Amino acid sequence: MNPKAFYKISYGIYIITSKKDGKFNGQIANTVFQTTAEPAMIAVCLNKQNLTHEFVQASKVLAASVLSTEAPMDLIGRFGFKSGRDINKLEGISSTMGVTGVPIVTDFAVAYLEAEVVATMSADTHTLFLAKVVNAEILDEKAEPMTYAFYHQVKRGTAPKTAPTYIKEEPKAKASAPKWRCTVCGYIYDPAVGDPDGGIQPGTAFEDIPDSWVCPVCGAIKSDFEKLTT
């Protein structure tokens, strides 16, 4: 079986938020899809280890913000590679309170949906939440939704180990231009590409990057990277 066949399934990139006991949290998810039109229903798949899963399971409400192609990697890293048990993910993030009492992330969002959970199904390491949509709005008519393929191919993003699409893979690098991997999130720094959003131009060797530079996905410091060998 070729696990890369799963990369051909279409996904998006979403921020799922929920609440519990007056607290809020959110996470990145790629498995959100509409199941019916009347009534409007969606399904959301979350890892059982994640705090957002705990919040959705307890409150039975959630919101899904559809991220645009302009969403920066540090926003995705904040919600995808950091834990709400350690930081307040919503601090400093633009949001609006929804009709369900759940904050909706509006930063770099094309649209959002709010829903109430009506059924759940255990999917081994994950739970599939079936939810009835109670509100939905478009935030930016002109923005393009970010697909999972765009996230990987253009943004060069990685999937955390708790993602349903995570595949363990050892990227190869040419000896003439060694690449470096973030040991926290798996992001690969490629000298040929650089990190233009972080001020690092293409062609910059990892050794020449300032020590103040951090991983564009999870914010890890330069010393948390390891050199890849062929």
mmCIF file of C-alpha atoms in Angstrom:
data_model
loop_
_atom_site.group_PDB
_atom_site.id
_atom_site.type_symbol
_atom_site.label_atom_id
_atom_site.label_comp_id
_atom_site.label_asym_id
_atom_site.label_seq_id
_atom_site.Cartn_x
_atom_site.Cartn_y
_atom_site.Cartn_z
ATOM 1 C CA MET A 1 0.000 0.000 0.000
ATOM 2 C CA ASN A 2 1.289 3.445 -0.926
ATOM 3 C CA PRO A 3 0.405 5.874 1.911
ATOM 4 C CA LYS A 4 1.051 8.851 -0.387
ATOM 5 C CA ALA A 5 -2.213 8.007 -2.164
ATOM 6 C CA PHE A 6 -3.938 9.690 0.785
ATOM 7 C CA TYR A 7 -2.298 12.971 -0.249
ATOM 8 C CA LYS A 8 -4.536 12.938 -3.334
ATOM 9 C CA ILE A 9 -7.721 13.274 -1.260
ATOM 10 C CA SER A 10 -8.914 16.888 -1.171
ATOM 11 C CA TYR A 11 -8.759 18.647 2.209
ATOM 12 C CA GLY A 12 -8.845 22.196 3.486
ATOM 13 C CA ILE A 13 -7.202 23.960 6.418
ATOM 14 C CA TYR A 14 -9.502 25.061 9.239
ATOM 15 C CA ILE A 15 -9.296 26.394 12.775
ATOM 16 C CA ILE A 16 -11.772 24.565 15.007
ATOM 17 C CA THR A 17 -12.709 26.369 18.232
ATOM 18 C CA SER A 18 -14.814 25.298 21.188
ATOM 19 C CA LYS A 19 -15.448 25.990 24.870
ATOM 20 C CA LYS A 20 -15.572 24.322 28.272
ATOM 21 C CA ASP A 21 -16.225 25.770 31.725
ATOM 22 C CA GLY A 22 -15.756 29.355 30.538
ATOM 23 C CA LYS A 23 -12.488 28.580 28.749
ATOM 24 C CA PHE A 24 -11.820 28.560 25.009
ATOM 25 C CA ASN A 25 -9.409 26.699 22.751
ATOM 26 C CA GLY A 26 -8.782 25.984 19.104
ATOM 27 C CA GLN A 27 -6.773 23.766 16.801
ATOM 28 C CA ILE A 28 -5.950 23.240 13.153
ATOM 29 C CA ALA A 29 -7.968 20.533 11.401
ATOM 30 C CA ASN A 30 -8.082 19.391 7.796
ATOM 31 C CA THR A 31 -10.986 16.955 8.050
ATOM 32 C CA VAL A 32 -14.130 19.080 7.846
ATOM 33 C CA PHE A 33 -16.815 18.284 5.294
ATOM 34 C CA GLN A 34 -20.509 18.842 4.617
ATOM 35 C CA THR A 35 -22.696 15.748 4.998
ATOM 36 C CA THR A 36 -26.200 17.044 4.186
ATOM 37 C CA ALA A 37 -27.855 20.227 2.910
ATOM 38 C CA GLU A 38 -31.274 20.014 4.606
ATOM 39 C CA PRO A 39 -30.640 20.229 7.440
ATOM 40 C CA ALA A 40 -27.138 21.615 6.906
ATOM 41 C CA MET A 41 -24.724 19.245 8.638
ATOM 42 C CA ILE A 42 -20.954 18.959 8.794
ATOM 43 C CA ALA A 43 -18.539 16.367 10.130
ATOM 44 C CA VAL A 44 -15.315 17.252 11.947
ATOM 45 C CA CYS A 45 -12.592 14.766 12.879
ATOM 46 C CA LEU A 46 -10.391 15.534 15.917
ATOM 47 C CA ASN A 47 -7.662 13.623 17.738
ATOM 48 C CA LYS A 48 -8.740 12.353 21.155
ATOM 49 C CA GLN A 49 -5.514 13.636 22.734
ATOM 50 C CA ASN A 50 -6.191 17.246 21.761
ATOM 51 C CA LEU A 51 -7.644 19.765 24.205
ATOM 52 C CA THR A 52 -10.106 21.021 21.594
ATOM 53 C CA HIS A 53 -11.494 17.486 21.344
ATOM 54 C CA GLU A 54 -12.116 17.580 25.086
ATOM 55 C CA PHE A 55 -13.883 20.936 24.782
ATOM 56 C CA VAL A 56 -16.114 19.849 21.882
ATOM 57 C CA GLN A 57 -16.993 16.615 23.635
ATOM 58 C CA ALA A 58 -18.004 18.525 26.765
ATOM 59 C CA SER A 59 -19.853 21.514 25.277
ATOM 60 C CA LYS A 60 -21.239 19.887 22.100
ATOM 61 C CA VAL A 61 -20.589 23.086 20.137
ATOM 62 C CA LEU A 62 -17.845 24.172 17.755
ATOM 63 C CA ALA A 63 -16.920 26.731 15.134
ATOM 64 C CA ALA A 64 -14.863 26.161 11.985
ATOM 65 C CA SER A 65 -12.950 29.032 10.382
ATOM 66 C CA VAL A 66 -11.950 28.389 6.766
ATOM 67 C CA LEU A 67 -8.404 29.713 6.348
ATOM 68 C CA SER A 68 -7.300 31.530 3.201
ATOM 69 C CA THR A 69 -4.152 30.977 1.164
ATOM 70 C CA GLU A 70 -2.790 34.176 2.752
ATOM 71 C CA ALA A 71 -2.811 32.702 6.260
ATOM 72 C CA PRO A 72 0.775 32.900 7.628
ATOM 73 C CA MET A 73 2.586 29.846 8.897
ATOM 74 C CA ASP A 74 2.933 31.268 12.392
ATOM 75 C CA LEU A 75 -0.884 31.346 12.693
ATOM 76 C CA ILE A 76 -1.102 27.740 11.519
ATOM 77 C CA GLY A 77 1.769 26.799 13.815
ATOM 78 C CA ARG A 78 0.108 28.468 16.807
ATOM 79 C CA PHE A 79 -3.079 26.443 16.410
ATOM 80 C CA GLY A 80 -1.506 23.316 14.932
ATOM 81 C CA PHE A 81 1.717 22.695 16.822
ATOM 82 C CA LYS A 82 1.178 24.317 20.223
ATOM 83 C CA SER A 83 -1.068 23.082 23.013
ATOM 84 C CA GLY A 84 -3.834 25.051 24.672
ATOM 85 C CA ARG A 85 -2.715 23.424 27.898
ATOM 86 C CA ASP A 86 0.428 25.560 27.719
ATOM 87 C CA ILE A 87 -0.710 28.828 26.100
ATOM 88 C CA ASN A 88 -3.839 30.847 25.392
ATOM 89 C CA LYS A 89 -4.006 30.308 21.638
ATOM 90 C CA LEU A 90 -6.619 33.021 21.134
ATOM 91 C CA GLU A 91 -4.612 35.763 22.842
ATOM 92 C CA GLY A 92 -3.809 38.490 20.322
ATOM 93 C CA ILE A 93 -5.880 36.783 17.615
ATOM 94 C CA SER A 94 -8.815 38.573 15.954
ATOM 95 C CA SER A 95 -12.061 36.778 16.748
ATOM 96 C CA THR A 96 -15.772 37.339 17.207
ATOM 97 C CA MET A 97 -18.147 35.621 19.613
ATOM 98 C CA GLY A 98 -20.583 33.324 17.865
ATOM 99 C CA VAL A 99 -24.204 32.478 18.629
ATOM 100 C CA THR A 100 -23.032 29.263 20.312
ATOM 101 C CA GLY A 101 -20.824 31.186 22.741
ATOM 102 C CA VAL A 102 -17.692 29.977 20.968
ATOM 103 C CA PRO A 103 -15.085 32.467 19.674
ATOM 104 C CA ILE A 104 -14.648 32.404 15.910
ATOM 105 C CA VAL A 105 -11.176 33.142 14.513
ATOM 106 C CA THR A 106 -11.510 35.823 11.826
ATOM 107 C CA ASP A 107 -7.814 36.424 11.078
ATOM 108 C CA PHE A 108 -7.158 35.282 7.476
ATOM 109 C CA ALA A 109 -10.511 33.492 7.374
ATOM 110 C CA VAL A 110 -12.589 33.197 4.203
ATOM 111 C CA ALA A 111 -15.733 32.071 6.017
ATOM 112 C CA TYR A 112 -16.908 30.336 9.164
ATOM 113 C CA LEU A 113 -19.522 27.867 10.308
ATOM 114 C CA GLU A 114 -20.952 27.294 13.787
ATOM 115 C CA ALA A 115 -22.464 23.963 14.675
ATOM 116 C CA GLU A 116 -24.003 21.896 17.451
ATOM 117 C CA VAL A 117 -22.895 18.274 17.810
ATOM 118 C CA VAL A 118 -25.713 15.775 17.344
ATOM 119 C CA ALA A 119 -23.751 12.516 17.156
ATOM 120 C CA THR A 120 -20.221 11.120 17.537
ATOM 121 C CA MET A 121 -18.379 8.084 16.265
ATOM 122 C CA SER A 122 -15.094 6.745 17.598
ATOM 123 C CA ALA A 123 -12.471 6.377 14.878
ATOM 124 C CA ASP A 124 -9.664 4.720 16.847
ATOM 125 C CA THR A 125 -7.313 7.612 17.708
ATOM 126 C CA HIS A 126 -9.886 10.226 16.594
ATOM 127 C CA THR A 127 -13.549 11.085 17.057
ATOM 128 C CA LEU A 128 -15.829 12.031 14.185
ATOM 129 C CA PHE A 129 -18.260 14.718 15.335
ATOM 130 C CA LEU A 130 -21.480 15.084 13.308
ATOM 131 C CA ALA A 131 -22.850 18.581 13.861
ATOM 132 C CA LYS A 132 -25.846 20.643 12.744
ATOM 133 C CA VAL A 133 -24.876 24.068 11.363
ATOM 134 C CA VAL A 134 -26.634 26.899 13.213
ATOM 135 C CA ASN A 135 -24.829 29.838 11.608
ATOM 136 C CA ALA A 136 -22.504 30.461 8.667
ATOM 137 C CA GLU A 137 -21.016 33.623 7.172
ATOM 138 C CA ILE A 138 -18.581 34.639 4.429
ATOM 139 C CA LEU A 139 -15.846 36.987 5.679
ATOM 140 C CA ASP A 140 -13.900 37.614 2.480
ATOM 141 C CA GLU A 141 -15.548 37.103 -0.920
ATOM 142 C CA LYS A 142 -12.290 37.468 -2.846
ATOM 143 C CA ALA A 143 -9.968 35.303 -0.736
ATOM 144 C CA GLU A 144 -9.176 31.741 -1.815
ATOM 145 C CA PRO A 145 -9.587 28.911 0.706
ATOM 146 C CA MET A 146 -6.331 27.125 1.502
ATOM 147 C CA THR A 147 -6.274 23.507 0.419
ATOM 148 C CA TYR A 148 -4.192 20.885 2.182
ATOM 149 C CA ALA A 149 -2.169 20.452 -1.031
ATOM 150 C CA PHE A 150 -1.413 24.206 -1.091
ATOM 151 C CA TYR A 151 -0.329 24.019 2.565
ATOM 152 C CA HIS A 152 2.162 21.254 1.765
ATOM 153 C CA GLN A 153 3.373 22.279 -1.686
ATOM 154 C CA VAL A 154 3.392 26.080 -1.451
ATOM 155 C CA LYS A 155 3.600 26.768 2.264
ATOM 156 C CA ARG A 156 5.820 23.683 2.745
ATOM 157 C CA GLY A 157 3.892 22.810 5.884
ATOM 158 C CA THR A 158 3.927 19.520 7.759
ATOM 159 C CA ALA A 159 1.295 17.495 9.586
ATOM 160 C CA PRO A 160 1.540 17.055 13.369
ATOM 161 C CA LYS A 161 1.565 13.512 14.714
ATOM 162 C CA THR A 162 -2.010 13.937 15.985
ATOM 163 C CA ALA A 163 -3.349 14.764 12.497
ATOM 164 C CA PRO A 164 -5.459 12.090 10.772
ATOM 165 C CA THR A 165 -3.262 12.459 7.673
ATOM 166 C CA TYR A 166 0.102 12.186 9.453
ATOM 167 C CA ILE A 167 2.593 9.956 7.651
ATOM 168 C CA LYS A 168 6.051 9.365 9.073
ATOM 169 C CA GLU A 169 8.541 10.182 6.369
ATOM 170 C CA GLU A 170 12.253 10.931 6.242
ATOM 171 C CA PRO A 171 12.873 13.644 3.621
ATOM 172 C CA LYS A 172 16.064 13.359 1.607
ATOM 173 C CA ALA A 173 18.436 16.238 0.995
ATOM 174 C CA LYS A 174 21.221 16.783 -1.490
ATOM 175 C CA ALA A 175 24.690 16.769 0.002
ATOM 176 C CA SER A 176 25.537 19.972 -1.878
ATOM 177 C CA ALA A 177 22.667 21.867 -0.229
ATOM 178 C CA PRO A 178 21.847 20.274 3.118
ATOM 179 C CA LYS A 179 18.391 20.843 4.511
ATOM 180 C CA TRP A 180 17.523 21.207 8.166
ATOM 181 C CA ARG A 181 14.545 19.810 10.033
ATOM 182 C CA CYS A 182 12.763 21.319 13.020
ATOM 183 C CA THR A 183 12.776 18.651 15.739
ATOM 184 C CA VAL A 184 9.599 20.122 17.223
ATOM 185 C CA CYS A 185 7.190 20.162 14.261
ATOM 186 C CA GLY A 186 9.080 18.568 11.349
ATOM 187 C CA TYR A 187 9.304 21.694 9.181
ATOM 188 C CA ILE A 188 12.129 21.428 6.634
ATOM 189 C CA TYR A 189 14.319 24.451 5.939
ATOM 190 C CA ASP A 190 15.503 24.280 2.330
ATOM 191 C CA PRO A 191 18.326 26.748 1.525
ATOM 192 C CA ALA A 192 17.183 26.882 -2.093
ATOM 193 C CA VAL A 193 13.788 28.191 -1.007
ATOM 194 C CA GLY A 194 14.737 30.130 2.122
ATOM 195 C CA ASP A 195 12.026 31.681 4.265
ATOM 196 C CA PRO A 196 10.998 34.904 2.496
ATOM 197 C CA ASP A 197 8.153 35.544 4.956
ATOM 198 C CA GLY A 198 10.724 35.410 7.753
ATOM 199 C CA GLY A 199 13.211 37.651 5.954
ATOM 200 C CA ILE A 200 15.472 34.810 4.772
ATOM 201 C CA GLN A 201 16.107 35.012 1.048
ATOM 202 C CA PRO A 202 16.394 31.931 -1.225
ATOM 203 C CA GLY A 203 19.955 30.660 -1.414
ATOM 204 C CA THR A 204 20.715 31.379 2.261
ATOM 205 C CA ALA A 205 22.602 28.557 3.975
ATOM 206 C CA PHE A 206 21.211 27.509 7.334
ATOM 207 C CA GLU A 207 24.478 28.468 9.006
ATOM 208 C CA ASP A 208 24.073 32.031 7.736
ATOM 209 C CA ILE A 209 20.593 32.502 9.195
ATOM 210 C CA PRO A 210 20.578 34.889 12.207
ATOM 211 C CA ASP A 211 20.265 33.177 15.590
ATOM 212 C CA SER A 212 17.127 35.249 16.213
ATOM 213 C CA TRP A 213 15.284 33.396 13.412
ATOM 214 C CA VAL A 214 12.603 30.920 14.488
ATOM 215 C CA CYS A 215 10.735 28.105 12.794
ATOM 216 C CA PRO A 216 7.954 29.663 10.678
ATOM 217 C CA VAL A 217 5.564 26.874 11.646
ATOM 218 C CA CYS A 218 5.944 26.344 15.395
ATOM 219 C CA GLY A 219 8.291 29.121 16.545
ATOM 220 C CA ALA A 220 11.100 26.785 17.649
ATOM 221 C CA ILE A 221 14.541 28.405 17.891
ATOM 222 C CA LYS A 222 17.376 27.734 15.453
ATOM 223 C CA SER A 223 19.176 25.354 17.805
ATOM 224 C CA ASP A 224 16.127 23.047 17.687
ATOM 225 C CA PHE A 225 16.914 22.165 14.068
ATOM 226 C CA GLU A 226 18.879 19.104 12.970
ATOM 227 C CA LYS A 227 20.844 18.668 9.775
ATOM 228 C CA LEU A 228 19.518 16.132 7.292
ATOM 229 C CA THR A 229 21.896 13.804 5.527
ATOM 230 C CA THR A 230 21.409 11.845 2.342
#
